[in-house]
Short mmCIF file of C-alpha atoms and ligand atoms in Angstrom, two decimals:
data_model
loop_
_atom_site.label_atom_id
_atom_site.label_comp_id
_atom_site.label_asym_id
_atom_site.label_seq_id
_atom_site.Cartn_x
_atom_site.Cartn_y
_atom_site.Cartn_z
CA MET A 1 -2.65 -7.24 22.84
CA PHE A 2 -6.43 -7.03 22.45
CA CYS A 3 -6.32 -10.29 20.53
CA LYS A 4 -4.35 -12.10 23.26
CA ALA A 5 -6.60 -10.85 25.96
CA LEU A 6 -9.66 -12.01 23.96
CA LEU A 7 -8.10 -15.49 23.40
CA ALA A 8 -7.08 -15.79 27.06
CA ALA A 9 -10.65 -14.92 28.14
CA ALA A 10 -12.13 -17.46 25.69
CA LEU A 11 -9.63 -20.14 26.86
CA ALA A 12 -10.63 -19.49 30.45
CA ALA A 13 -14.33 -19.71 29.77
CA THR A 14 -14.33 -22.72 27.47
CA ALA A 15 -11.95 -24.92 25.60
CA LEU A 16 -12.29 -22.63 22.47
CA ALA A 17 -8.86 -22.43 20.97
CA GLY A 18 -9.68 -21.10 17.48
CA PRO A 19 -7.80 -18.12 15.94
CA CYS A 20 -8.61 -14.78 17.31
CA LYS A 21 -11.04 -12.57 15.33
CA PRO A 22 -11.96 -9.08 16.04
CA LYS A 23 -15.60 -7.85 15.52
CA THR A 24 -14.74 -5.09 13.16
CA PRO A 25 -11.65 -4.31 11.03
CA THR A 26 -9.19 -2.32 13.22
CA LEU A 27 -6.52 -0.10 11.73
CA PRO A 28 -3.02 -1.50 12.66
CA ILE A 29 -0.99 0.63 14.92
CA SER A 30 2.78 1.01 14.44
CA PRO A 31 4.64 0.41 17.75
CA GLU A 32 6.91 3.20 16.57
CA GLY A 33 4.32 5.90 16.32
CA THR A 34 0.63 6.80 16.21
CA LEU A 35 -1.52 8.16 13.44
CA ALA A 36 -4.53 10.23 14.45
CA PRO A 37 -7.83 8.39 14.14
CA ALA A 38 -10.35 9.08 11.33
CA THR A 39 -13.02 10.19 13.80
CA GLY A 40 -16.44 10.49 12.45
CA PHE A 41 -15.79 8.45 9.28
CA VAL A 42 -16.46 4.78 8.49
CA LEU A 43 -14.19 2.35 6.80
CA LYS A 44 -15.09 2.04 3.11
CA LYS A 45 -12.34 -0.28 1.68
CA ILE A 46 -9.00 -1.88 2.49
CA ALA A 47 -6.78 -2.18 -0.46
CA MET A 48 -3.38 -3.76 -1.16
CA GLY A 49 -1.26 -1.47 -3.26
CA HIS A 50 1.60 -2.95 -5.41
CA GLY A 51 3.90 -0.74 -7.41
CA ILE A 52 6.80 1.67 -7.28
CA GLN A 53 7.84 4.67 -5.20
CA ASN A 54 9.66 7.13 -7.55
CA TYR A 55 12.60 9.40 -6.70
CA THR A 56 14.63 12.03 -8.34
CA CYS A 57 18.27 13.00 -7.75
CA ALA A 58 19.82 16.29 -8.48
CA ASN A 59 23.29 14.72 -8.50
CA THR A 60 25.05 11.70 -6.98
CA SER A 61 25.72 13.44 -3.65
CA ALA A 62 22.22 15.06 -3.20
CA PRO A 63 19.48 13.34 -1.19
CA ALA A 64 16.96 11.31 -3.18
CA VAL A 65 13.65 13.27 -3.34
CA ALA A 66 10.34 11.47 -3.32
CA ALA A 67 8.56 12.29 -6.61
CA GLY A 68 5.41 10.23 -6.69
CA ALA A 69 4.21 6.71 -6.71
CA LEU A 70 2.34 4.32 -9.00
CA ALA A 71 0.49 1.32 -7.81
CA VAL A 72 -2.32 -1.03 -8.64
CA LEU A 73 -4.88 -1.42 -5.90
CA TYR A 74 -6.43 -4.80 -5.01
CA ASP A 75 -9.50 -5.23 -2.90
CA VAL A 76 -8.55 -7.15 0.34
CA THR A 77 -11.52 -5.89 2.43
CA ASP A 78 -13.14 -9.36 2.55
CA MET A 79 -9.91 -11.03 3.47
CA TYR A 80 -9.82 -9.20 6.87
CA PRO A 81 -10.38 -11.77 9.60
CA LEU A 82 -13.79 -11.41 11.00
CA PRO A 83 -16.03 -14.10 12.56
CA GLY A 84 -17.26 -16.33 9.73
CA LYS A 85 -15.06 -14.78 7.02
CA GLY A 86 -11.65 -13.71 5.91
CA LEU A 87 -8.21 -15.05 6.66
CA PRO A 88 -7.54 -17.08 9.90
CA ASP A 89 -5.98 -14.25 11.80
CA ILE A 90 -4.57 -10.66 11.68
CA ALA A 91 -1.04 -11.95 11.26
CA ALA A 92 -2.00 -13.79 8.08
CA PHE A 93 -3.79 -10.70 6.84
CA ASN A 94 -0.93 -8.29 7.56
CA ALA A 95 1.48 -10.75 5.97
CA LEU A 96 -0.10 -10.06 2.53
CA SER A 97 2.09 -7.05 1.78
CA SER A 98 5.28 -9.03 2.12
CA THR A 99 3.83 -12.05 0.28
CA ILE A 100 2.61 -10.02 -2.69
CA LEU A 101 5.85 -7.95 -2.90
CA HIS A 102 8.01 -11.02 -3.16
CA ALA A 103 5.67 -13.43 -5.04
CA ALA A 104 3.74 -11.31 -7.55
CA ASN A 105 4.96 -9.53 -10.63
CA ILE A 106 4.76 -5.77 -10.40
CA PRO A 107 1.64 -4.86 -12.44
CA LEU A 108 3.34 -1.94 -14.29
CA ASN A 109 4.47 -1.31 -17.80
CA PHE A 110 8.21 -1.01 -17.25
CA ALA A 111 10.66 0.19 -19.89
CA ASN A 112 12.75 -2.89 -18.96
CA ALA A 113 10.16 -5.71 -18.80
CA ALA A 114 12.54 -7.69 -16.48
CA ALA A 115 11.79 -5.19 -13.81
CA ALA A 116 8.33 -6.70 -13.17
CA ASP A 117 9.75 -9.90 -11.77
CA PRO A 118 10.45 -9.52 -8.04
CA ASN A 119 13.21 -12.14 -8.20
CA ASN A 120 15.22 -9.69 -10.27
CA GLN A 121 16.96 -7.11 -8.07
CA LEU A 122 17.81 -4.47 -10.58
CA PRO A 123 19.25 -0.99 -10.41
CA THR A 124 16.53 1.54 -9.45
CA THR A 125 16.73 3.06 -12.94
CA ASP A 126 15.47 -0.19 -14.33
CA TYR A 127 12.17 0.38 -12.62
CA LEU A 128 11.23 3.44 -14.62
CA VAL A 129 7.86 3.10 -16.29
CA ALA A 130 6.90 3.72 -19.89
CA GLU A 131 6.02 7.47 -19.84
CA GLY A 132 2.41 8.14 -20.70
CA ASP A 133 1.47 4.49 -20.44
CA PRO A 134 2.62 3.28 -17.03
CA PHE A 135 -0.17 0.73 -16.17
CA VAL A 136 -0.82 -2.79 -17.56
CA PRO A 137 -4.39 -3.67 -18.41
CA GLU A 138 -6.76 -4.00 -15.42
CA ALA A 139 -6.55 -7.53 -14.01
CA ASP A 140 -7.14 -9.37 -10.70
CA LEU A 141 -4.07 -10.91 -9.06
CA THR A 142 -4.10 -14.56 -8.50
CA LEU A 143 -1.54 -16.11 -6.15
CA GLY A 144 -1.97 -19.74 -5.54
CA GLU A 145 -5.55 -20.30 -4.23
CA GLN A 146 -6.06 -16.60 -3.49
CA ASN A 147 -7.75 -14.11 -5.81
CA PHE A 148 -7.21 -10.35 -5.21
CA PRO A 149 -9.88 -8.44 -7.16
CA PHE A 150 -8.63 -5.36 -9.08
CA LEU A 151 -9.99 -2.35 -7.29
CA GLY A 152 -8.28 0.68 -8.90
CA ARG A 153 -5.04 2.70 -9.21
CA HIS A 154 -2.85 4.90 -7.13
CA TYR A 155 -0.90 7.67 -8.92
CA PHE A 156 0.11 11.37 -8.46
CA ASP A 157 -2.00 13.71 -10.66
CA VAL A 158 -0.49 16.32 -12.97
CA ALA A 159 -0.54 18.70 -9.90
CA GLY A 160 1.40 16.23 -7.78
CA ARG A 161 -1.63 15.31 -5.62
CA PRO A 162 -1.63 11.66 -4.29
CA THR A 163 -4.70 10.11 -5.97
CA PHE A 164 -6.50 6.85 -5.35
CA ASP A 165 -9.06 5.99 -8.07
CA LEU A 166 -11.14 3.18 -6.78
CA SER A 167 -12.80 2.73 -10.12
CA ARG A 168 -14.32 -0.67 -9.41
CA THR A 169 -16.33 0.51 -6.45
CA GLU A 170 -20.03 1.14 -7.08
CA ASP A 171 -19.98 4.71 -6.01
CA LYS A 172 -16.59 5.29 -7.82
CA LEU A 173 -14.70 6.33 -4.71
CA LEU A 174 -11.83 8.60 -5.45
CA ALA A 175 -9.31 10.03 -2.90
CA SER A 176 -7.26 13.13 -3.66
CA VAL A 177 -5.16 13.70 -0.57
CA ALA A 178 -2.41 15.42 1.16
CA LYS A 179 -0.02 14.03 3.96
CA LYS A 180 -1.35 14.85 7.47
CA GLY A 181 0.66 12.52 9.65
CA GLU A 182 3.42 9.82 9.54
CA ALA A 183 4.66 7.09 11.80
CA LYS A 184 7.95 5.15 11.72
CA VAL A 185 7.72 1.57 10.56
CA PRO A 186 8.18 -1.32 13.01
CA ALA A 187 11.70 -2.72 13.33
CA THR A 188 10.41 -5.86 11.75
CA ALA A 189 9.05 -4.18 8.60
CA ASP A 190 9.88 -5.79 5.32
CA LYS A 191 12.87 -4.02 3.70
CA GLY A 192 11.72 -4.86 0.15
CA VAL A 193 13.15 -6.60 -2.86
CA LEU A 194 16.08 -4.12 -2.94
CA GLY A 195 16.67 -4.24 0.85
CA THR A 196 16.44 -0.54 1.26
CA GLY A 197 13.62 -0.39 3.88
CA ALA A 198 9.93 0.16 4.22
CA VAL A 199 8.35 3.46 3.53
CA LEU A 200 6.71 5.30 6.49
CA TRP A 201 3.17 4.70 7.55
CA LEU A 202 1.04 7.70 6.66
CA LYS A 203 -2.32 9.42 7.30
CA LEU A 204 -3.48 11.30 4.17
CA ASP A 205 -6.45 13.70 4.40
CA ASP A 206 -8.63 14.95 1.60
CA ASN A 207 -7.00 18.02 0.10
CA ALA A 208 -10.07 20.11 -0.14
CA ALA A 209 -9.45 20.64 -3.86
CA GLY A 210 -13.02 19.33 -4.63
CA ILE A 211 -11.71 16.37 -6.51
CA GLY A 212 -12.31 13.50 -3.96
CA ARG A 213 -15.49 11.40 -3.98
CA GLY A 214 -16.60 9.56 -0.78
CA VAL A 215 -13.17 9.26 0.86
CA GLN A 216 -11.90 11.77 3.46
CA VAL A 217 -8.99 9.90 5.03
CA VAL A 218 -6.47 7.20 3.76
CA TYR A 219 -3.92 5.38 5.82
CA ARG A 220 -0.87 3.72 4.39
CA VAL A 221 0.20 0.94 6.78
CA ILE A 222 2.12 -2.43 6.92
CA THR A 223 4.49 -1.18 4.20
CA ALA A 224 7.09 -3.30 2.55
CA GLY A 225 10.00 -1.83 0.55
CA GLY A 226 9.82 1.50 -1.31
CA VAL A 227 12.70 3.43 0.36
CA ALA A 228 15.25 5.05 -1.94
CA PRO A 229 18.94 4.09 -1.84
CA SER A 230 21.34 7.06 -1.89
CA CYS A 231 21.63 9.05 -5.07
CA SER A 232 25.13 7.59 -5.55
CA VAL A 233 23.42 4.15 -5.84
CA ILE A 234 20.53 5.54 -7.95
CA ASN A 235 23.29 7.07 -10.25
CA GLY A 236 20.81 8.85 -12.44
CA PRO A 237 18.22 11.60 -12.43
CA LYS A 238 15.45 9.21 -11.66
CA GLY A 239 14.94 5.98 -9.82
CA ASN A 240 12.05 3.83 -8.70
CA VAL A 241 11.79 1.29 -5.82
CA PRO A 242 9.24 -1.55 -5.72
CA TYR A 243 6.84 -1.51 -2.74
CA THR A 244 3.56 -2.77 -1.41
CA ALA A 245 1.33 -1.29 1.37
CA PHE A 246 -2.07 -1.55 2.83
CA TYR A 247 -4.35 1.35 2.19
CA TRP A 248 -7.42 1.85 4.50
CA PHE A 249 -9.99 4.25 3.05
CA TYR A 250 -12.44 6.11 5.33
CA GLY A 251 -15.23 8.40 4.29
C1 LIG B 1 23.93 18.49 -5.73
O1 LIG B 1 22.52 18.84 -5.68
C2 LIG B 1 22.30 19.54 -4.39
C3 LIG B 1 20.78 19.74 -4.38
O2 LIG B 1 20.21 20.34 -5.46
C4 LIG B 1 23.04 20.80 -4.44
O3 LIG B 1 22.79 21.54 -3.17
C5 LIG B 1 24.54 20.58 -4.57
O4 LIG B 1 25.20 21.79 -4.65
C6 LIG B 1 24.86 19.78 -5.75
N1 LIG B 1 26.18 19.26 -5.80
C7 LIG B 1 26.96 19.22 -6.83
C8 LIG B 1 28.32 18.65 -6.64
O5 LIG B 1 26.55 19.53 -7.92
C1 LIG B 2 6.66 8.83 -11.10
O1 LIG B 2 5.31 8.90 -10.63
C2 LIG B 2 4.47 9.70 -11.36
C3 LIG B 2 3.20 9.92 -10.55
O2 LIG B 2 2.58 8.80 -10.18
C4 LIG B 2 4.28 9.06 -12.70
O3 LIG B 2 3.37 9.82 -13.48
C5 LIG B 2 5.58 8.98 -13.36
O4 LIG B 2 5.42 8.30 -14.55
C6 LIG B 2 6.63 8.30 -12.59
N1 LIG B 2 7.94 8.54 -13.19
C7 LIG B 2 8.70 7.43 -13.51
C8 LIG B 2 9.93 7.86 -14.15
O5 LIG B 2 8.40 6.35 -13.29
#
């Protein structure tokens, strides 16, 4: 809406018809719900997370229970469309989660190596990672002309706390967080490589455990994939679902 107004004003004033660029990165808002703003904090990084959401099943008629996530984080901060830099427009930027989900190999160490390839739509039990050694070596992601610098890793720690270790940042930013809010995904959200749906958008706050460094609030937005199928489909005690999401870090 803001973008259209800006473009209309520009067109009225001059013949300028370039793509619309805001002055500062603005957290996307789901048309289906609002996440509280990170008042008093500044944006530190925008990352693209690519990995799996994991789930457990008590039996084939029980609901699937979220049991963590594993993802590699890439730095997309400089791809945000701003005057003089970044991608042409917000739509191109937001499309990165779908693009990466469907075009890039999942950067995890799967027990079944075929699970890394997004063209293989495998049973969720095939996306289980090698216990104790779930990550592949740190590497940037290259897709065509675009390079996505490795930024860090997302995992749940031994106490089950969602953790974002932005190890490549100068000040070694680290978020240890708890869920504070959620928003339904837009109807147009990418349902993922297994077609199960996109995980909710979230606001995650520092959990006050004294673990975090330089990050107070994390948002998960423009999600693609990651929703569990039913336990009858998972058909095992554990199943994982590929996903991508943007993570916005404030501190
Ligand atoms: C399946 O698991 C659920 C959740 O633990 C439990 O309530 C239910 O009784 C179980 N059903 C069967 C058939 O074991
Ligand atoms: C599920 O997620 C946790 C936390 O990130 C991870 O340690 C674990 O290896 C995952 N489990 C499976 C079976 O993929």
